mmCIF file of C-alpha atoms in Angstrom:
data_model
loop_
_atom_site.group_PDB
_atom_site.id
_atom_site.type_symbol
_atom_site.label_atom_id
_atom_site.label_comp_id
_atom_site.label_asym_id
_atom_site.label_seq_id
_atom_site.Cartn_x
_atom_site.Cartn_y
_atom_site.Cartn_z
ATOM 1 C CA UNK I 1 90.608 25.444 190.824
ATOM 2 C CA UNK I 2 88.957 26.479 193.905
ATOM 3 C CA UNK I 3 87.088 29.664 195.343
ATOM 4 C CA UNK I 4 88.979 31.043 197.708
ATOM 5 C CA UNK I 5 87.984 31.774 201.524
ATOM 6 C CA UNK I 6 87.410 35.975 201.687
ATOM 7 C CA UNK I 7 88.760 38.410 204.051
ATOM 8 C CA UNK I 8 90.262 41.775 203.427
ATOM 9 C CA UNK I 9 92.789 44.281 204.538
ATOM 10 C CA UNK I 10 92.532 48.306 205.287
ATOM 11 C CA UNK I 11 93.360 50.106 201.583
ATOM 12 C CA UNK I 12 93.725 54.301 201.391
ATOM 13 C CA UNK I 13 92.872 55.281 197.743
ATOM 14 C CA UNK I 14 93.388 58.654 196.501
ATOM 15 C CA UNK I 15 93.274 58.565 192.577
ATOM 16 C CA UNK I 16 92.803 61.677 190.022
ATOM 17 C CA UNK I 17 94.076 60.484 186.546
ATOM 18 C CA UNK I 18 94.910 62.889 183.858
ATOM 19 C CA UNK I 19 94.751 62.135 180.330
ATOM 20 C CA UNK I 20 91.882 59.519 179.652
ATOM 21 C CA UNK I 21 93.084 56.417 177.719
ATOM 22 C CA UNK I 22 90.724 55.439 174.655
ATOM 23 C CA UNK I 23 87.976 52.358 174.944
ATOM 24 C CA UNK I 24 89.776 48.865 175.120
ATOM 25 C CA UNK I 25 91.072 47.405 172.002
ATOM 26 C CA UNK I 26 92.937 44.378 172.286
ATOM 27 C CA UNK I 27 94.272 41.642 174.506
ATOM 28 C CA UNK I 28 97.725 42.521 174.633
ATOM 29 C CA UNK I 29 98.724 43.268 178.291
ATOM 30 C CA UNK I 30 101.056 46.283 178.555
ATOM 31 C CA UNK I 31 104.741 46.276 178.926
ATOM 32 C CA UNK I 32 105.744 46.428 182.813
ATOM 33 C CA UNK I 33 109.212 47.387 184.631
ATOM 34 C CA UNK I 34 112.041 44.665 185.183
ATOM 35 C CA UNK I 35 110.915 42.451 187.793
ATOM 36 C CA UNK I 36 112.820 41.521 190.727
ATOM 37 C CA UNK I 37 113.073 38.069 191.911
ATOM 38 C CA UNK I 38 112.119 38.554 195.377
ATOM 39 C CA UNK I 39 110.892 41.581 198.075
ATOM 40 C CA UNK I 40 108.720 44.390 197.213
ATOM 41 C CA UNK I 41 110.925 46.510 195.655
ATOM 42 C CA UNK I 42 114.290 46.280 194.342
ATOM 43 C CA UNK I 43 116.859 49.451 195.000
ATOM 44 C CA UNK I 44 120.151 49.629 194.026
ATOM 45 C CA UNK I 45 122.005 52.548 193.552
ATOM 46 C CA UNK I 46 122.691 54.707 190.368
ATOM 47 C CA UNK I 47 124.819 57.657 189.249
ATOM 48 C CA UNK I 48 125.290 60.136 191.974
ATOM 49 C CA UNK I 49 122.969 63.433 190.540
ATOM 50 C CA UNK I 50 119.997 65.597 191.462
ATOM 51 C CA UNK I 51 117.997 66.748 188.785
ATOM 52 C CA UNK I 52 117.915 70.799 188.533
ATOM 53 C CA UNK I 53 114.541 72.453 186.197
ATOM 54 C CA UNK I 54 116.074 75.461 184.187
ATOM 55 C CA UNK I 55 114.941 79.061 185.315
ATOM 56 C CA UNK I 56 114.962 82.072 183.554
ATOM 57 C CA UNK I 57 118.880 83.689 183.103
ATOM 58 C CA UNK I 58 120.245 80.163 183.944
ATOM 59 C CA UNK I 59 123.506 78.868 181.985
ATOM 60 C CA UNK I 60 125.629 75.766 182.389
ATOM 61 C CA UNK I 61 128.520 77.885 184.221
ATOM 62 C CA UNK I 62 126.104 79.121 186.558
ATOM 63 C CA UNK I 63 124.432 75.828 187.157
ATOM 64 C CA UNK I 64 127.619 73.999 187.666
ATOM 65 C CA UNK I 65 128.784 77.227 190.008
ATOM 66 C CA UNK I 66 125.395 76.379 191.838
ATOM 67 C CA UNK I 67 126.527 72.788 192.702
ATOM 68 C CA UNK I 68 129.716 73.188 192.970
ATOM 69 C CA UNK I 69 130.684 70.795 189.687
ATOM 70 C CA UNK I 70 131.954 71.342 186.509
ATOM 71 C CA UNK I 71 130.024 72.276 182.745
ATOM 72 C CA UNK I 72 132.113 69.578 181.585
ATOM 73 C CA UNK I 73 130.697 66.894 184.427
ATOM 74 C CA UNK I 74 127.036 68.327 183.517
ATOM 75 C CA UNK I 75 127.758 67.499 179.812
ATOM 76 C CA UNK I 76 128.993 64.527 180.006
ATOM 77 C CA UNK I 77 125.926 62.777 182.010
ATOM 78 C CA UNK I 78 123.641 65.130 179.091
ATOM 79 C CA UNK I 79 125.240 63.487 175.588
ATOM 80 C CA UNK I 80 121.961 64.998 174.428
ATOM 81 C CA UNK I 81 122.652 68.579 174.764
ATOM 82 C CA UNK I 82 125.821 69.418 171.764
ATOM 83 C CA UNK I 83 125.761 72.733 172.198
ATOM 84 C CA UNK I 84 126.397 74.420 176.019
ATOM 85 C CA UNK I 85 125.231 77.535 175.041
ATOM 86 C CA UNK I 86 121.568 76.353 174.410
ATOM 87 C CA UNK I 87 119.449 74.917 177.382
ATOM 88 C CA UNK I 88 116.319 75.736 177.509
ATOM 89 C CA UNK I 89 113.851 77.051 180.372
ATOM 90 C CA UNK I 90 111.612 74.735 181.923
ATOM 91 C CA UNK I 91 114.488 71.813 180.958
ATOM 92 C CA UNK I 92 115.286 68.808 183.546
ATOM 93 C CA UNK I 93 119.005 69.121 184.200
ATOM 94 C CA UNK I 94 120.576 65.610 186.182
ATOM 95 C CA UNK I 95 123.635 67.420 187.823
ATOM 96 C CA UNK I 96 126.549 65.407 188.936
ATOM 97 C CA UNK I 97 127.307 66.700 192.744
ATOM 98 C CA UNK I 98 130.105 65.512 194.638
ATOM 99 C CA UNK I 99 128.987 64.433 197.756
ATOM 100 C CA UNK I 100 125.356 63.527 197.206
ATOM 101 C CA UNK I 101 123.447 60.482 197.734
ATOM 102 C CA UNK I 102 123.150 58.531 194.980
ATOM 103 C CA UNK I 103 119.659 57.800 193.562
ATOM 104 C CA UNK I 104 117.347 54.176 193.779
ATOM 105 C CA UNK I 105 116.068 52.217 191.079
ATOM 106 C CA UNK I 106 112.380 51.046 191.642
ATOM 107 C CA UNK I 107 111.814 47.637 190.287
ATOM 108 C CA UNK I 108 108.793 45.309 191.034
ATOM 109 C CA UNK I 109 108.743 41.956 192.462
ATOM 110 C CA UNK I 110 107.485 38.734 190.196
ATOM 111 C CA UNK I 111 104.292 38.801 189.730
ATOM 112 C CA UNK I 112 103.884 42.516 190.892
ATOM 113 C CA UNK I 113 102.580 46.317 189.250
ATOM 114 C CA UNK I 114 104.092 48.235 192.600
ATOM 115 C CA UNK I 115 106.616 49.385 194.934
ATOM 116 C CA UNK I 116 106.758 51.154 198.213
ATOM 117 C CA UNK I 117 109.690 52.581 200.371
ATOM 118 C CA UNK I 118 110.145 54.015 203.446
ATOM 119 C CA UNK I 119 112.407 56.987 203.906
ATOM 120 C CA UNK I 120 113.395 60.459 205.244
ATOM 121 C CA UNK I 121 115.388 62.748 204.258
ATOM 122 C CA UNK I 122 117.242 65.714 205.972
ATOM 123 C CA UNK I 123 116.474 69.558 205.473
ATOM 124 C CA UNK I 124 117.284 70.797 202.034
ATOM 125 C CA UNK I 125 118.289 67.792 200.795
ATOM 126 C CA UNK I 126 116.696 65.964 197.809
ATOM 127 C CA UNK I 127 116.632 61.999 197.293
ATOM 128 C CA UNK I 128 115.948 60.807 193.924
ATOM 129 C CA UNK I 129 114.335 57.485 192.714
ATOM 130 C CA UNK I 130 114.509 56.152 188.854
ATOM 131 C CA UNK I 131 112.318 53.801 187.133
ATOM 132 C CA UNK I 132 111.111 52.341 183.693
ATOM 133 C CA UNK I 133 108.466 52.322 181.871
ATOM 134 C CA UNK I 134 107.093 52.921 178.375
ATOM 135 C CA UNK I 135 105.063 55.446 176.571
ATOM 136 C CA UNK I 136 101.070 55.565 177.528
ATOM 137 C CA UNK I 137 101.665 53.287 180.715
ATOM 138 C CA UNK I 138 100.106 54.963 183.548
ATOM 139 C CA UNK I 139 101.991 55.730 186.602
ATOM 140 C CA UNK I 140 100.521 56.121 190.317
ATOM 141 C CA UNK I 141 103.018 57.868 192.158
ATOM 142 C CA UNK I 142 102.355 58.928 196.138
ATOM 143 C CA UNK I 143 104.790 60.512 198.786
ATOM 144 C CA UNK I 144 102.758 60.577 202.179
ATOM 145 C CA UNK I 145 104.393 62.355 204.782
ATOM 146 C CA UNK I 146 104.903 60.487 207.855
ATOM 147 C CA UNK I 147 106.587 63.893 209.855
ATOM 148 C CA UNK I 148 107.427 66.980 208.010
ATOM 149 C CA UNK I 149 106.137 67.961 204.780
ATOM 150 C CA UNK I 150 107.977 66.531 201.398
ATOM 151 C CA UNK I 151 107.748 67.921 198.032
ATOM 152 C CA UNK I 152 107.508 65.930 195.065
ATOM 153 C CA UNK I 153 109.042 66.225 191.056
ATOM 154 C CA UNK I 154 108.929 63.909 188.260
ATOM 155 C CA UNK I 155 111.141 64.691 184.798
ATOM 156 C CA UNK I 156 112.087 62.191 182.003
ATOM 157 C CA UNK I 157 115.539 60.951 181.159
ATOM 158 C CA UNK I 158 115.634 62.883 178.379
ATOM 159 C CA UNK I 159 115.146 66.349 180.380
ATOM 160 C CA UNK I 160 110.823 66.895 179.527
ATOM 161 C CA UNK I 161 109.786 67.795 183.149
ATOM 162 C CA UNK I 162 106.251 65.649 183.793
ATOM 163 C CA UNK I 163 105.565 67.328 187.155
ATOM 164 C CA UNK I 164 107.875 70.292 188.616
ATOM 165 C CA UNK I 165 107.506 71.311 192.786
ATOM 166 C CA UNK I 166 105.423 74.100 191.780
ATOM 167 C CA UNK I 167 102.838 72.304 191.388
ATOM 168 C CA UNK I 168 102.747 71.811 194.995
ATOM 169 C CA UNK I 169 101.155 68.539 195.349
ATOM 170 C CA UNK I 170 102.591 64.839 196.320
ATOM 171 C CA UNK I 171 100.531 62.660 194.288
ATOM 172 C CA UNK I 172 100.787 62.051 190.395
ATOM 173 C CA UNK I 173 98.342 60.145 188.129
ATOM 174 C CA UNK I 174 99.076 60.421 184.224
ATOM 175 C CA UNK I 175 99.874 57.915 180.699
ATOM 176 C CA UNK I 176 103.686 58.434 180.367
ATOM 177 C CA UNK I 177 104.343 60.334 177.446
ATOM 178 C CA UNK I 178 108.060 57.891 176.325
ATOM 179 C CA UNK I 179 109.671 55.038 176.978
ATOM 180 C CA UNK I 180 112.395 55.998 179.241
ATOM 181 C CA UNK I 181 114.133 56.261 182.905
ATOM 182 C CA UNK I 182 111.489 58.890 185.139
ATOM 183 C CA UNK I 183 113.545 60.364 187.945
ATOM 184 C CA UNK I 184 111.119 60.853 191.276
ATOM 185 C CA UNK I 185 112.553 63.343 193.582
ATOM 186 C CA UNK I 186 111.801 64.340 196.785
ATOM 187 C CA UNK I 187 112.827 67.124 199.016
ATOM 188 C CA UNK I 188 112.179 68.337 202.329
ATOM 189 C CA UNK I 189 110.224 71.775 202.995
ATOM 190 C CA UNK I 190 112.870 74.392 203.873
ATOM 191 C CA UNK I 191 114.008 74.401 207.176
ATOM 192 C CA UNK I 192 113.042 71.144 208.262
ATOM 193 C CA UNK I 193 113.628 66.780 207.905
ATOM 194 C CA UNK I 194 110.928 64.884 206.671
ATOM 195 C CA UNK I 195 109.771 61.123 206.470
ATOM 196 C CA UNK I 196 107.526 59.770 204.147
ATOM 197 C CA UNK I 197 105.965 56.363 202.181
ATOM 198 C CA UNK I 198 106.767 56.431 198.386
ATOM 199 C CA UNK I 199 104.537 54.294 196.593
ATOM 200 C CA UNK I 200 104.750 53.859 192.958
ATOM 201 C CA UNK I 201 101.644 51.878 190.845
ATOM 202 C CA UNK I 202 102.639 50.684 187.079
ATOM 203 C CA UNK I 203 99.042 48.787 186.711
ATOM 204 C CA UNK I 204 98.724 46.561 184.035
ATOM 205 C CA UNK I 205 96.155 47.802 181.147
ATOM 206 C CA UNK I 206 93.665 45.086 180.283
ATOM 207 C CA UNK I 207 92.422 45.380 176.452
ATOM 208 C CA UNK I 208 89.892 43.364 174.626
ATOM 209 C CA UNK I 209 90.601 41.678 171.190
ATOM 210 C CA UNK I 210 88.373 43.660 168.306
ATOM 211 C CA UNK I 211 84.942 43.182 168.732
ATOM 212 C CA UNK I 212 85.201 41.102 171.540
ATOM 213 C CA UNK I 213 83.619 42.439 175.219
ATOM 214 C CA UNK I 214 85.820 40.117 177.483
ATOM 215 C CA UNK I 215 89.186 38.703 178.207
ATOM 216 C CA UNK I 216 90.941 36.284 180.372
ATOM 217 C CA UNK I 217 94.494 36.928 181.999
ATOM 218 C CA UNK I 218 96.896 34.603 184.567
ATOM 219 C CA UNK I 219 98.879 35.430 186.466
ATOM 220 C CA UNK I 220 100.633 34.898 189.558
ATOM 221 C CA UNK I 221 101.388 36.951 193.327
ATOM 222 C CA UNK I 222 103.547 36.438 195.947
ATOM 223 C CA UNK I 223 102.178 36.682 199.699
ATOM 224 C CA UNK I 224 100.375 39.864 200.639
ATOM 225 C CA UNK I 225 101.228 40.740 196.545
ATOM 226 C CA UNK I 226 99.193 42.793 194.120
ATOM 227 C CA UNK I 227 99.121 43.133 190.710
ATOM 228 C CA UNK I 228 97.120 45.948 189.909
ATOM 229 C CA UNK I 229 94.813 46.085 186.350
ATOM 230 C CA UNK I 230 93.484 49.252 184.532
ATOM 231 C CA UNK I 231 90.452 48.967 181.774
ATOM 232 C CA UNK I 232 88.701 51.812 180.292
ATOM 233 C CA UNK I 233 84.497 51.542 180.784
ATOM 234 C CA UNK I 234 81.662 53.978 179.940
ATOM 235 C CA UNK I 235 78.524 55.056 182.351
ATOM 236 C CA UNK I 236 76.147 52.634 182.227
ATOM 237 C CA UNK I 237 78.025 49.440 181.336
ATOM 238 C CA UNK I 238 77.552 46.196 183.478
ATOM 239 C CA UNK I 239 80.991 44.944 184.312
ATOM 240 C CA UNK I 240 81.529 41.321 185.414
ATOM 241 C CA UNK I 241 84.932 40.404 187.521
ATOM 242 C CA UNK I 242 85.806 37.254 188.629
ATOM 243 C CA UNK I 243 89.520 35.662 190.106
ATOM 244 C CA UNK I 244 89.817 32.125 190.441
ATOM 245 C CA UNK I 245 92.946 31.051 192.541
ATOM 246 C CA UNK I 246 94.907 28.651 193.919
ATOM 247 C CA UNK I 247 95.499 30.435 196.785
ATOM 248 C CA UNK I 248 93.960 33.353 198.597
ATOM 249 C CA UNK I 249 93.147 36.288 197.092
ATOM 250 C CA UNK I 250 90.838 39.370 197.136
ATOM 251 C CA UNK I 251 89.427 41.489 194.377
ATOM 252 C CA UNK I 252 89.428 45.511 194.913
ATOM 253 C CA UNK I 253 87.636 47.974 192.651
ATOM 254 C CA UNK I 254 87.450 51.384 192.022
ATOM 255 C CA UNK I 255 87.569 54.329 189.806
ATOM 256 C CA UNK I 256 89.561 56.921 188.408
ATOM 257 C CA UNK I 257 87.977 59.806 190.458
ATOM 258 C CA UNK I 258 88.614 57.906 193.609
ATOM 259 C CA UNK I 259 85.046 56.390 194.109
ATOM 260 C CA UNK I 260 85.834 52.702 195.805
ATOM 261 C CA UNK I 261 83.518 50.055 194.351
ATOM 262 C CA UNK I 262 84.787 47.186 196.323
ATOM 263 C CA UNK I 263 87.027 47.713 199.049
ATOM 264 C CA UNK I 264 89.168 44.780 200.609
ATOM 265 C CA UNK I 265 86.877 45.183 203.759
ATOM 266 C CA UNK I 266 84.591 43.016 201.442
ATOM 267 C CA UNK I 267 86.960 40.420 201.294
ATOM 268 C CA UNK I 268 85.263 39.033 197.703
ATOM 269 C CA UNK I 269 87.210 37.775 194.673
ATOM 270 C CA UNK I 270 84.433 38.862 192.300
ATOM 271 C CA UNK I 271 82.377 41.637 191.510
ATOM 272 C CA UNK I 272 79.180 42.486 189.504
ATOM 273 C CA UNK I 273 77.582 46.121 188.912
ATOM 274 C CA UNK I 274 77.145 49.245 186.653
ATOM 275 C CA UNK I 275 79.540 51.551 186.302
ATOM 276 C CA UNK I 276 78.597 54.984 187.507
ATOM 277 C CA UNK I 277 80.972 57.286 184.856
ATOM 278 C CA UNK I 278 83.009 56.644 181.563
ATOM 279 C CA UNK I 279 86.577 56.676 182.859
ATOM 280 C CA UNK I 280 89.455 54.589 183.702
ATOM 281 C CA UNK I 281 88.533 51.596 186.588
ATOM 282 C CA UNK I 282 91.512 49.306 188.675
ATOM 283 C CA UNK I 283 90.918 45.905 189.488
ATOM 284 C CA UNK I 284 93.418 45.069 192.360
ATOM 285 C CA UNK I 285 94.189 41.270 192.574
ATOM 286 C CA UNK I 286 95.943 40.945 195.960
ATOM 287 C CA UNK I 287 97.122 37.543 198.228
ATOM 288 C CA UNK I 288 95.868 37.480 201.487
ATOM 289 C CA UNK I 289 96.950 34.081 202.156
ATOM 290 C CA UNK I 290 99.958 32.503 203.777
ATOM 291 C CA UNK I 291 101.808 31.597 200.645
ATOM 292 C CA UNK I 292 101.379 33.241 196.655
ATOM 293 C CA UNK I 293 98.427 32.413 195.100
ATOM 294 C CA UNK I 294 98.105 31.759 191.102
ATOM 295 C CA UNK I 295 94.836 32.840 189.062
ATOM 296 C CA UNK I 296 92.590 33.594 186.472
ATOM 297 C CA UNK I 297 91.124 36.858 186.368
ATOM 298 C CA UNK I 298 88.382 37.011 183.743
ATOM 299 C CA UNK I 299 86.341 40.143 182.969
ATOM 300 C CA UNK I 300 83.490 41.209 180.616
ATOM 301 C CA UNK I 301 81.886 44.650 179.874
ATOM 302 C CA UNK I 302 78.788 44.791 178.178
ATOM 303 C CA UNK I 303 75.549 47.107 177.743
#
C-alpha cells in the first residue's frame, strides 16, 4: 500500500438533509442500487408513463380523459388499486400516454454511490427517471438548470408522493421511507424548454459494530469515480479519516447543513478534527488518477 500523491478537483455542495438517522450501530454497509458494469450511469428505457398527483374532484375517467388513455390502461400499470372508484387525493398516479417518452433507469457504475445526466426537455413536457433503493437509504437528488427553469417531483412505486412540484424547489435530501422503484420527474416551467444536470447520490452508510468507535471498509473506483459514505457524529467528537490506495485518490468532507470540512481543493486522503454539530457527515472517496484506484478507508469517532 502506498500514500497517494494529492491534488483535487472543483466540488459544488448544497446539502439540507431531513430526517436525522440515529448514532452508528454496526458494520454492515447499506444495500446500494444495481451496479452497472461500466460508464457513470446506466439508462435504459422503461414503460412509457408520467406520473399524475391526485387533486381534489379527480376520478380515473377524468384522469384518463386528461391524457387521452383509457381507465382500463391506468389500471392495469396500478394492480394495486382494486377498486376504480377509490383513489385518493394527494396519490401518485403513473399514467400510460400514448406518445410520450419513455422514462430512464438510474443505475451506478462498479464501485460507485452516484449518477449524473445531462438533459433538456421541451415546454410542458415532463421526463421521468426511476431508480432503486431500500427503506432508510438516503437519497441526494439535484436538477440544476443549465437554461430555463425545471421543476422537480419524486413519488414511490407504490403511489406515496415523497416530494410534489409544490414544493417548489430542485434539490431533495431525505432516508427513503420503502424499498421500491422512486420515479424523478422533471418538467419545464410553463411556456418555455429547459436544460439541466440531474445528479442522484445513494451514499453508502458507514456503521460501527456495538461498542466499537471505528471501522474499516474496501472498496474499489473507477477513474474520476466516487463512492460517497454517510456516518452519523455528535458536536464535539474528534473524527479520524484515513484512505489508503493503490491508486489516486482524494478524501472530501462535509456536513449535513452544507458546511465543507475538506474540500478537494485540499487534495488530502485523510482528515483529522472536531466536529462542529451532531448530524449526518459524507466522506467522499474519489479517483483522481489515470486509472481506478482500490482502498481502505478506515475511520474512528471518539470523545
Amino acid at each position: 500500500m502506498f500514500r497517494p500523491r494529492r491534488f483535487g478537483i472543483l466540488v459544488l455542495l448544497s446539502l439540507v438533509l431531513a430526517s436525522p438517522v440515529p448514532l452508528p450501530a454496526s458494520a454492515q454497509p447499506a444495500a446500494q442500487p444495481a451496479a452497472s458494469p461500466a460508464g457513470a450511469a446506466a439508462l435504459s428505457p422503461a414503460a412509457a408513463t408520467v406520473s399524475y398527483i391526485v387533486r381534489p374532484g379527480d376520478t380515473l375517467t377524468r384522469i384518463a380523459a386528461r391524457f387521452g388513455t383509457t381507465v382500463a390502461a391506468i389500471l392495469d400499470a396500478h394492480p394495486q388499486i382494486r377498486n376504480p372508484n377509490r383513489i385518493y387525493v394527494g396519490q401518485c398516479l403513473q399514467i400510460p400516454v400514448p406518445g410520450s417518452s419513455s422514462s430512464q433507469r438510474i443505475s451506478f457504475a462498479a464501485g460507485t454511490t452516484s449518477a449524473t445526466r445531462e438533459d433538456s426537455v421541451a415546454a410542458g413536457v415532463t421526463k421521468r427517471y426511476v431508480f432503486r433503493a431500500s427503506a432508510g437509504q438516503v437519497a441526494l437528488i439535484d436538477v440544476l438548470s443549465n437554461g430555463g427553469i425545471a421543476q422537480l417531483a419524486i413519488c414511490g412505486a407504490n403511489g406515496r408522493v415523497v416530494m410534489s412540484y409544490d414544493a417548489g424547489v430542485t434539490s431533495f435530501r431525505a432516508p427513503l421511507p420503502t424499498s421500491q422503484d422512486y420515479f424523478i420527474d422533471v418538467r419545464s416551467a410553463p411556456g418555455s424548454a429547459v436544460s439541466y444536470t440531474l445528479q442522484l447520490i445513494i451514499p453508502q452508510r458507514i456503521r460501527f459494530a456495538p461498542g466499537a468507535a471505528s471501522a474499516s471498509l474496501t472498496g474499489s473506483v473507477p477513474h474520476f469515480g466516487t463512492h460517497n459514505y454517510i456516518l452519523r457524529a455528535s458536536a464535539g467528537q474528534l473524527i479520524t479519516v484515513d484512505v489508503q490506495a493503490v491508486g489516486r485518490v482524494i478524501l472530501i468532507v462535509y456536513g449535513n447543513d452544507g458546511a465543507v470540512l475538506q474540500s478537494d481543493r485540499v487534495g488530502s486522503s485523510s482528515f483529522t478534527g472536531r466536529l462542529p454539530l451532531t448530524e449526518d457527515y459524507f466522506l467522499d472517496v474519489r479517483s483522481v488518477g489515470p486509472a481506478a484506484a482500490r482502498y481502505q478507508l478506515d475511520v474512528s469517532i471518539t470523545d
